[in-house]
Short mmCIF file of C-alpha atoms in Angstrom, two decimals:
data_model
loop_
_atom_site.label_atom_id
_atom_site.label_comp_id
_atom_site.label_asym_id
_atom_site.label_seq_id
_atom_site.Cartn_x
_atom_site.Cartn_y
_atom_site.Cartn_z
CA UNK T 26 0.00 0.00 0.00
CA UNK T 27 0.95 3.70 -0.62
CA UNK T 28 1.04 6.25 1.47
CA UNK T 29 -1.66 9.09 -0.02
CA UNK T 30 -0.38 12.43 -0.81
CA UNK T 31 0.08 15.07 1.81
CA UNK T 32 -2.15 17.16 0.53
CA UNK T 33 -5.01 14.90 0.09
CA UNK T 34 -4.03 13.82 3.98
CA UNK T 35 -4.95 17.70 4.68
CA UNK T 36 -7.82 18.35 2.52
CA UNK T 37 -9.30 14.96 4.21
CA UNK T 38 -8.38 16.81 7.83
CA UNK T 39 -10.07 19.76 6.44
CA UNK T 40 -13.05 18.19 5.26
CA UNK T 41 -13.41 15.97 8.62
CA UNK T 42 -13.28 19.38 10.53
CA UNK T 43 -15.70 21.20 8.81
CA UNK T 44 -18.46 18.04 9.05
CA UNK T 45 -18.32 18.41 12.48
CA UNK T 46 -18.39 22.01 12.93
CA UNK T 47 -21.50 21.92 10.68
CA UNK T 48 -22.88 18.80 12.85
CA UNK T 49 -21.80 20.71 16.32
CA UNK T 50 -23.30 24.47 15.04
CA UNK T 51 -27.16 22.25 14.26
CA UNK T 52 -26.98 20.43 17.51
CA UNK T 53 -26.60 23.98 18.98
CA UNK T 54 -28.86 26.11 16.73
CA UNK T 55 -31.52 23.17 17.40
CA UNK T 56 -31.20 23.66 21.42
CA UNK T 57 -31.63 27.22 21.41
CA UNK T 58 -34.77 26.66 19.27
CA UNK T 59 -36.36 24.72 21.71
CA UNK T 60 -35.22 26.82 24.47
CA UNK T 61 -37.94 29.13 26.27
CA UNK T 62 -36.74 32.29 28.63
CA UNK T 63 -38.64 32.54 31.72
CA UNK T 64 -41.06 35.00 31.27
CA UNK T 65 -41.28 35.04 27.87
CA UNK T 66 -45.22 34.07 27.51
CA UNK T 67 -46.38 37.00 29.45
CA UNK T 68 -44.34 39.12 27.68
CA UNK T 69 -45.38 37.53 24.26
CA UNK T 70 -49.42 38.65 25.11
CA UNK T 71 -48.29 41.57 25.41
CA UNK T 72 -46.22 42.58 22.20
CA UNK T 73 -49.00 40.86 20.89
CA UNK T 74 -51.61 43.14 21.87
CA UNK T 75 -49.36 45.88 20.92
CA UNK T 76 -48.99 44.68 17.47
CA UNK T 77 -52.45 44.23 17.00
CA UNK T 78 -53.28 47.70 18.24
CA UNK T 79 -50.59 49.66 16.15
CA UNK T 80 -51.04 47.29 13.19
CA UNK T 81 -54.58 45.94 12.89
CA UNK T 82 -56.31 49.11 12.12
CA UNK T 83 -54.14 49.56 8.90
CA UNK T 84 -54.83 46.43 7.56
CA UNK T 85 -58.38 46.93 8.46
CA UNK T 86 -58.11 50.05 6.01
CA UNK T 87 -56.40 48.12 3.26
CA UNK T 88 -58.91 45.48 3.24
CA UNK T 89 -61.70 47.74 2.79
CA UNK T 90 -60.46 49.99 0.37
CA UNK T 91 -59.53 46.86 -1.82
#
């Protein structure tokens, strides 16, 4: 058997690396979706309702005058 090229021995490194950087950054990005802060449902209600109040009559208007 032959030893491979050094460079292929690097690119394979390289390529190794970056699979499980990608596989480590979605086992993050996939816990901190799931995560909830405490709090954060009261809090949601509320920019909720504030939404609704700032928005809603706008797209009341632009429904009508359609």
């Amino acid at each position: 058997h032959k030893f491979p090229k050094e460079e292929a021995v690097y690119k394979l490194l390289y390529l190794e690396s970056e699979r499980q950087a990608a596989s480590r950054s979605e086992h993050l990005a996939g816990r901190w979706a799931e995560r909830k802060l405490k709090g954060f449902s009261e809090a949601k209600e509320v920019l909720e309702k504030m939404l609704q109040e700032r928005y809603a009559p706008r797209t009341q208007t632009l429904t009508h005058n359609s």
